[in-house]
Amino acid sequence: MMIIMQPGATRAQIEHVIEHIREQRLSPHVIEGVEQTVIGAVGESHAVPTSVFEGLPGVQTVQRISKPYKLASRQFHPHDSVFPLDGFTVGGEEIAVIAGPCSVEGRSHILEIAHAVKEAGANALRGGAFKPRTSPYAFQGLGEEGLEYLAEAREQTGLPVVAEVMAISQIEIMTRYVDVLQIGARNMQNFNLLRAVGETRTPVLLKRGLSATIEELLMSAEYILSGGNHHVILCERGIRTFETATRNTTDINAIPVLKALTHLPVFLDPSHSTGLADYVTAISKAAIAAGADGLIIEVHQDPAHALSDGKQSLTPEAFARLIRQVRAVAEAVERRLAGVPQSATRPV
Amino acid sequence: MMIIMQPGATRAQIEHVIEHIREQRLSPHVIEGVEQTVIGAVGESHAVPTSVFEGLPGVQTVQRISKPYKLASRQFHPHDSVFPLDGFTVGGEEIAVIAGPCSVEGRSHILEIAHAVKEAGANALRGGAFKPRTSPYAFQGLGEEGLEYLAEAREQTGLPVVAEVMAISQIEIMTRYVDVLQIGARNMQNFNLLRAVGETRTPVLLKRGLSATIEELLMSAEYILSGGNHHVILCERGIRTFETATRNTTDINAIPVLKALTHLPVFLDPSHSTGLADYVTAISKAAIAAGADGLIIEVHQDPAHALSDGKQSLTPEAFARLIRQVRAVAEAVERRLAGVPQSATRPV
Amino acid sequence: MMIIMQPGATRAQIEHVIEHIREQRLSPHVIEGVEQTVIGAVGESHAVPTSVFEGLPGVQTVQRISKPYKLASRQFHPHDSVFPLDGFTVGGEEIAVIAGPCSVEGRSHILEIAHAVKEAGANALRGGAFKPRTSPYAFQGLGEEGLEYLAEAREQTGLPVVAEVMAISQIEIMTRYVDVLQIGARNMQNFNLLRAVGETRTPVLLKRGLSATIEELLMSAEYILSGGNHHVILCERGIRTFETATRNTTDINAIPVLKALTHLPVFLDPSHSTGLADYVTAISKAAIAAGADGLIIEVHQDPAHALSDGKQSLTPEAFARLIRQVRAVAEAVERRLAGVPQSATRPV
Amino acid sequence: MMIIMQPGATRAQIEHVIEHIREQRLSPHVIEGVEQTVIGAVGESHAVPTSVFEGLPGVQTVQRISKPYKLASRQFHPHDSVFPLDGFTVGGEEIAVIAGPCSVEGRSHILEIAHAVKEAGANALRGGAFKPRTSPYAFQGLGEEGLEYLAEAREQTGLPVVAEVMAISQIEIMTRYVDVLQIGARNMQNFNLLRAVGETRTPVLLKRGLSATIEELLMSAEYILSGGNHHVILCERGIRTFETATRNTTDINAIPVLKALTHLPVFLDPSHSTGLADYVTAISKAAIAAGADGLIIEVHQDPAHALSDGKQSLTPEAFARLIRQVRAVAEAVERRLAGVPQSATRPV
């Protein structure tokens, strides 16, 4: 930790900071600059909050040098985390595509989409049973009934199922029905929920919050990892900026930045990060070109009648085209789509 | 609802939209512009999602005209909501000041601060027993033990207590100990938690999310109100922007905007909205000048040793000075601080 | 300057950085942490770009410790800069209010507003002759004709005149007609223009850019100051965020932060920072409560027919009410409005 | 234009708006909703500012339906604009890569880089002679001397030259030396400069401002186009958000959005949009996958000694690798790099 003193900090103030450093069992190292003094506090400083020094007289700012996350960091785990899901692996050479509707709207509805996305090349099925909606008056999902339909869709298609968990009380039932628990953007810092899914051994897809920094996303992953659940997928889904032409701004930089900082697999959700079906394919290709390990995409057989997110949902036909185009880009960056034999990946 | 067609939308596409409008039991009104056609959908459109039209061929955008919140809106409830707390009222002429530490750190700690803030003029005591921390390794609060100390502080000082609830499972115990349940910024869209506190009859202080719009804050209030809990205080606590000189950016505009849009009381938390003790007093005065109904402020007897948020905590002495200065501004805008006889409010 | 090495940086990389530090005639100070090494580069480092070190192998980040601005900094100029304008002073105890229309629309138009704002209590007149408009098809101002009308308004009312300069070629003519040159938000980093106004001795009102940081605003002031023009007023006018309920987000924190960092006077433009006439008075009061030295406000006798910015313009009557309310707040913070004898400031 | 009345607007207020619509020679169309009335104003409304209606009593908001730009819009110019530069075309099937140092630092320096980037596959040379620097104390470029060296580099390599113009007074000399005038992000709304380059017939590369919306970028292009200069390249270079892990946030969504809205060529500058050399290649590939027509990339033979932007500059070797990887992605999206015979484009 580096403690930067204000210009004109007195000798006594510097001594006072040094005492506080020693109190924390750290070693002080003073650098006197022309205008300002900087004091390094060396040692096991992870558990020491910066606030120990921030409030002291004469202190300008305190800066932590090393990353506040350990388990998520590539520093101590240089190799990519790779783990299996039904029939494919996540985080390795293969690129996985999860697809399906925003909400499960009924039995025949989800079964029909499940077959359609499977045929187009999806590796897993998404679908919401419990829906976080901005308005209390909007459709809130089918609940357990929706989970049952998802399980039936899995049985028929063989696709593993990804669904969002919104509350601790839903975890027990969800882990019986689904293969991957999704933590939505609005719950990225619902720390009690993070701890609770960290205690399960079900893989978690953790979405970045609307205005969460990359470091905060990694700290939220740390909550899950520290519970012993090592199967965490990080998912960029767009951040909130001043731009209004799209629903969110895809932070494409986050893909290579995350791949550098962490060993965890990194996915992109172009449906939410753009909010408009017309741009989903272009941004999917961009994600793969930038190094993403997977995609999660909203598909609906009749977007105009979707109970939620119709504007950003692709038809099964558009999704099949997307898969073909993404496959070509994957190959250009020396990756391949999961579930497709290497020799069959050349676009026609 | 207004459906704006793309330039060049065909007659058939327009007819198709009109059919969908009728399907929703709304009346279509077509306005043909020089370049684009706009179709109004008139009727009870609150329950109709915009996505019904957004996915249709030829549609450019769909715009909802009336506000999506009803119970929170001033339109149907023109008078300010005023409700009593122990010894003062919230949302009326009186301005309330809630003060106390970020976290309850121990029994003597909270008792000492409680007496200090009471003496300086605070109307209620804040203090966290369950703490939402970015890092799983940081101090997470004393839990129920902290609640007990808060209750003791209330008994000794007569100050009502405000504390954050982070999970549905904590509600039952918290309502036994505290007077106001705080929903933190990170849980503003934890919809299950909002519903659950909406079912209690304990007043709720709802903080705006880090990147939540004003409309989203009102929609979250709507979740609580729709459960029958009408005692909701809205709290601006700074939003996330590109500026790094302060922890957050105080959206001072939100104060008069919220006062115009809703009848609910509006508070400001200058400790979080600036993140730096040096600026808390200036921003407190600004909040009251802009029309806020109250403040919530972090106070600690020894900020340099606080277990959390020391950087933004005031000492009891600085807080007493703040109260004196805020009192003068309150009077300048024809308000007065709660708990102070009108005749005694002149600054010395 | 502090050079923070990556975890695992080699001895050779550290030596290489040390050589580069010596090359720049600075002294290296190495602090070896548990995970990472930090190297201080001590000496006259102002002219040394951080990029000298940022590209070196093994370097993680480079952090400048001292502020990159000198002339604008309060560190070397602890007292407030105070300077006279026609009939009042800026930056001292007095609070100045500049008012007038967005654009000069004609002779009788500007003369009428000038008299109205003077009567209501304004200290200076604003009005645009050259207008920066987002669209090439919008009204671009009356040009020199507008300047002549402004000069006539000054003659009749005695109010000094503030107008925006958009190009170096306009400076010569403008300095003949106006008392304060305004640099608009869109030109805050038009460095050639900043240098050019720095060479005049006409006071400059420098508006913060839409997404400029506080430090960048101070660096732009440094451009003007370094030309020898010491009469610079800084003006917060709202920043761009995700919030859409208002045109911009008033960064009220910037007021006390700027007052702490610089000796220059700090104004607020609530017309642009809110974009809506309804909120201008509340935010004006907030600005003064937070410590602003002045306000610049758009006033138009018929906002519905204004050629620009009608939505955010006050009528002269509303402006007169604003002055009365702001006066009460100014007194509450122990300031007073310019041009009003102290004894007359009590609100009625 | 749609005028949305407030809930409770009176009959007289609605009539008053209708009068104003007729005054502007537009036809009013009233839609009475359950809670609010909307009035369409149909006709040639481009020249009518929204402020004509925004200030009127009872008006809530005014919304323009059709795009405020005409010449830049794809609506009236459905085909891509394609124009030649020395030896290649911009905006067509070919993807162009512009490369070179941030600043021209000397004669041998720029000649060496020019040859290096040419050999690696660049189609044009970038290099700054006049530099916009945040600090008045930083290196400001070599000025005309720099232009002479750029011209010599062009002569030796055959690469056309792109350089930034910062002031109207520089245009005349620059058009003698350079092939493309760059308007930097900080000058995107320097409207006088836009008009002036619009009067030349030299191609312009227009960078998006740090917090400019996509619509504002198109309006700035409209300024240039309306002067008769049709050779405008739009360039995304990252926007300012709360994220601090990278210098800016690459708005990758802007690529397909701009390709949909305008016929003008769209480039990306990954050096500025990331600010870190490590991420430039990944984001270059993403840009091409998303549909960009070209790239502009900072290359320096010794980034650690660059006078500016060393942190984000690639070495010539890294740039050569980037070209090879980008080429593979271009082919995957059925484009090809300019200047490379189709048959030679397969990566080895």
Coordinates of N, CA and C in Angstrom, one line a residue, chain A residues 2 4-5 7-8 29-40 42-44 46 60-61 63 65-67 70 75-76 240-242 244, chain C residues 2 4-5 7-8 29-40 42-44 46 60-61 63 65-67 70 75-76 240-242 244:
Chain A
M2 N 0.5 2.3 -0.8 CA 1.3 3.5 -0.8 C 0.4 4.6 -0.2
I4 N 0.1 8.5 0.1 CA 0.6 9.7 -0.5 C 0.2 10.9 0.4
M5 N 1.2 11.6 0.9 CA 0.9 12.7 1.8 C 0.6 14.0 1.0
P7 N 0.9 17.9 -0.1 CA 2.0 18.8 -0.1 C 1.9 19.6 1.3
G8 N 3.1 19.8 1.9 CA 3.1 20.5 3.1 C 2.7 19.7 4.3
H29 N 8.2 2.6 4.4 CA 9.3 3.0 3.6 C 9.0 4.4 3.1
V30 N 9.8 5.4 3.5 CA 9.5 6.8 3.2 C 10.3 7.3 1.9
I31 N 9.6 7.9 1.0 CA 10.2 8.5 -0.2 C 9.9 10.0 -0.1
E32 N 10.9 10.8 0.1 CA 10.6 12.3 0.2 C 10.8 12.9 -1.2
G33 N 9.7 13.3 -1.8 CA 9.8 14.0 -3.1 C 10.0 15.5 -3.0
V34 N 10.1 16.2 -4.1 CA 10.3 17.6 -4.0 C 9.1 18.3 -3.4
E35 N 7.9 17.9 -3.7 CA 6.7 18.5 -3.2 C 6.0 17.7 -2.2
Q36 N 6.0 16.4 -2.4 CA 5.2 15.5 -1.6 C 6.0 14.3 -1.1
T37 N 5.6 13.8 0.0 CA 6.2 12.5 0.5 C 5.2 11.4 0.3
V38 N 5.8 10.2 -0.1 CA 5.1 9.0 -0.3 C 5.6 8.0 0.7
I39 N 4.7 7.3 1.4 CA 5.2 6.2 2.3 C 4.6 4.9 1.9
G40 N 5.5 4.0 1.6 CA 5.1 2.6 1.3 C 4.8 1.8 2.6
V42 N 4.7 -2.0 3.5 CA 5.1 -3.2 2.9 C 4.7 -4.4 3.9
G43 N 4.2 -5.5 3.3 CA 3.9 -6.7 4.1 C 2.6 -7.3 3.7
E44 N 2.0 -8.0 4.6 CA 0.7 -8.7 4.2 C -0.5 -7.7 4.4
H46 N -3.3 -7.4 2.6 CA -4.6 -7.6 2.0 C -5.8 -7.4 3.0
Q60 N -3.2 12.4 1.7 CA -3.9 12.8 0.5 C -4.7 11.6 0.0
T61 N -4.0 10.6 -0.4 CA -4.7 9.4 -0.9 C -3.9 8.2 -0.5
Q63 N -3.2 4.2 -1.8 CA -3.4 3.4 -3.0 C -2.9 2.0 -2.8
I65 N -1.6 -1.5 -4.0 CA -0.8 -1.8 -5.2 C -1.3 -3.2 -5.7
S66 N -1.4 -4.2 -4.9 CA -1.7 -5.5 -5.4 C -3.3 -5.6 -5.5
K67 N -3.7 -6.5 -6.4 CA -5.1 -6.7 -6.7 C -5.8 -7.2 -5.4
K70 N -7.8 -12.7 -5.2 CA -6.7 -13.7 -5.2 C -7.2 -14.9 -6.1
Q75 N -2.8 -14.3 -11.7 CA -1.4 -14.2 -11.1 C -1.0 -15.5 -10.4
F76 N -2.0 -16.0 -9.7 CA -1.7 -17.2 -8.9 C -2.3 -18.5 -9.5
R240 N -23.8 0.9 -18.7 CA -24.6 2.1 -18.9 C -23.8 3.3 -19.2
T241 N -24.0 4.0 -20.3 CA -23.3 5.2 -20.6 C -24.3 6.2 -21.1
F242 N -23.8 7.4 -21.6 CA -24.7 8.4 -22.1 C -25.3 8.1 -23.4
T244 N -27.6 6.7 -26.3 CA -28.9 6.3 -26.2 C -29.3 5.5 -27.5
Chain C
M2 N 5.6 7.6 -9.3 CA 5.8 6.3 -8.8 C 5.6 5.3 -10.0
I4 N 5.0 1.5 -10.8 CA 4.5 0.3 -10.1 C 4.8 -0.9 -11.1
M5 N 5.7 -1.8 -10.6 CA 6.1 -2.9 -11.5 C 5.0 -4.0 -11.4
P7 N 3.6 -7.8 -10.9 CA 4.0 -9.0 -10.1 C 4.9 -9.8 -11.0
G8 N 6.0 -10.3 -10.4 CA 6.9 -11.1 -11.2 C 7.9 -10.3 -12.1
H29 N 14.0 5.4 -6.0 CA 13.9 4.9 -4.7 C 13.1 3.6 -4.8
V30 N 13.6 2.5 -4.5 CA 13.0 1.2 -4.7 C 12.3 0.7 -3.4
I31 N 11.0 0.3 -3.5 CA 10.3 -0.3 -2.4 C 9.9 -1.7 -2.8
E32 N 10.5 -2.7 -2.2 CA 10.1 -4.1 -2.6 C 9.0 -4.6 -1.7
G33 N 7.8 -4.8 -2.3 CA 6.7 -5.3 -1.6 C 6.7 -6.8 -1.6
V34 N 5.7 -7.4 -1.0 CA 5.6 -8.8 -0.9 C 5.3 -9.4 -2.3
E35 N 4.4 -8.7 -3.1 CA 4.1 -9.2 -4.4 C 4.7 -8.3 -5.5
Q36 N 4.8 -7.0 -5.2 CA 5.2 -6.1 -6.3 C 6.2 -5.1 -5.8
T37 N 7.0 -4.6 -6.8 CA 8.0 -3.6 -6.4 C 7.5 -2.2 -7.0
V38 N 7.7 -1.2 -6.1 CA 7.3 0.1 -6.5 C 8.6 0.9 -6.6
I39 N 8.8 1.8 -7.6 CA 10.0 2.6 -7.7 C 9.6 4.0 -7.7
G40 N 10.0 4.8 -6.8 CA 9.8 6.3 -6.8 C 10.8 6.9 -7.7
V42 N 12.3 10.6 -7.9 CA 12.2 11.8 -7.2 C 13.0 12.9 -7.9
G43 N 12.4 14.1 -7.9 CA 13.1 15.3 -8.5 C 12.1 16.2 -9.3
E44 N 12.7 16.9 -10.2 CA 11.8 17.8 -11.0 C 11.2 17.1 -12.1
H46 N 8.1 17.4 -13.4 CA 6.9 18.0 -14.2 C 7.0 17.8 -15.7
Q60 N 3.8 -1.9 -14.7 CA 2.3 -2.1 -14.7 C 1.7 -0.7 -14.9
T61 N 1.9 0.2 -14.0 CA 1.4 1.6 -14.2 C 2.4 2.6 -13.7
Q63 N 2.4 6.5 -11.9 CA 1.4 7.4 -11.3 C 2.2 8.7 -11.0
I65 N 2.5 11.9 -8.8 CA 2.1 12.3 -7.5 C 1.6 13.7 -7.4
S66 N 2.4 14.6 -7.9 CA 2.0 16.1 -7.7 C 1.1 16.5 -8.9
K67 N 0.3 17.5 -8.7 CA -0.7 18.0 -9.6 C 0.0 18.5 -10.9
K70 N 0.1 24.2 -12.1 CA 0.9 25.0 -11.1 C 0.2 26.3 -10.9
Q75 N -2.1 25.4 -4.1 CA -0.9 25.0 -3.4 C 0.1 26.2 -3.4
F76 N 0.3 26.8 -4.5 CA 1.3 27.9 -4.6 C 0.7 29.2 -4.6
R240 N -22.1 15.0 -18.7 CA -23.0 14.0 -19.4 C -22.9 12.7 -18.7
T241 N -24.1 12.2 -18.3 CA -24.2 10.9 -17.7 C -25.3 10.1 -18.3
F242 N -25.7 9.0 -17.7 CA -26.7 8.1 -18.3 C -28.1 8.7 -18.0
T244 N -31.4 10.7 -18.1 CA -32.1 11.4 -19.2 C -33.2 12.3 -18.7

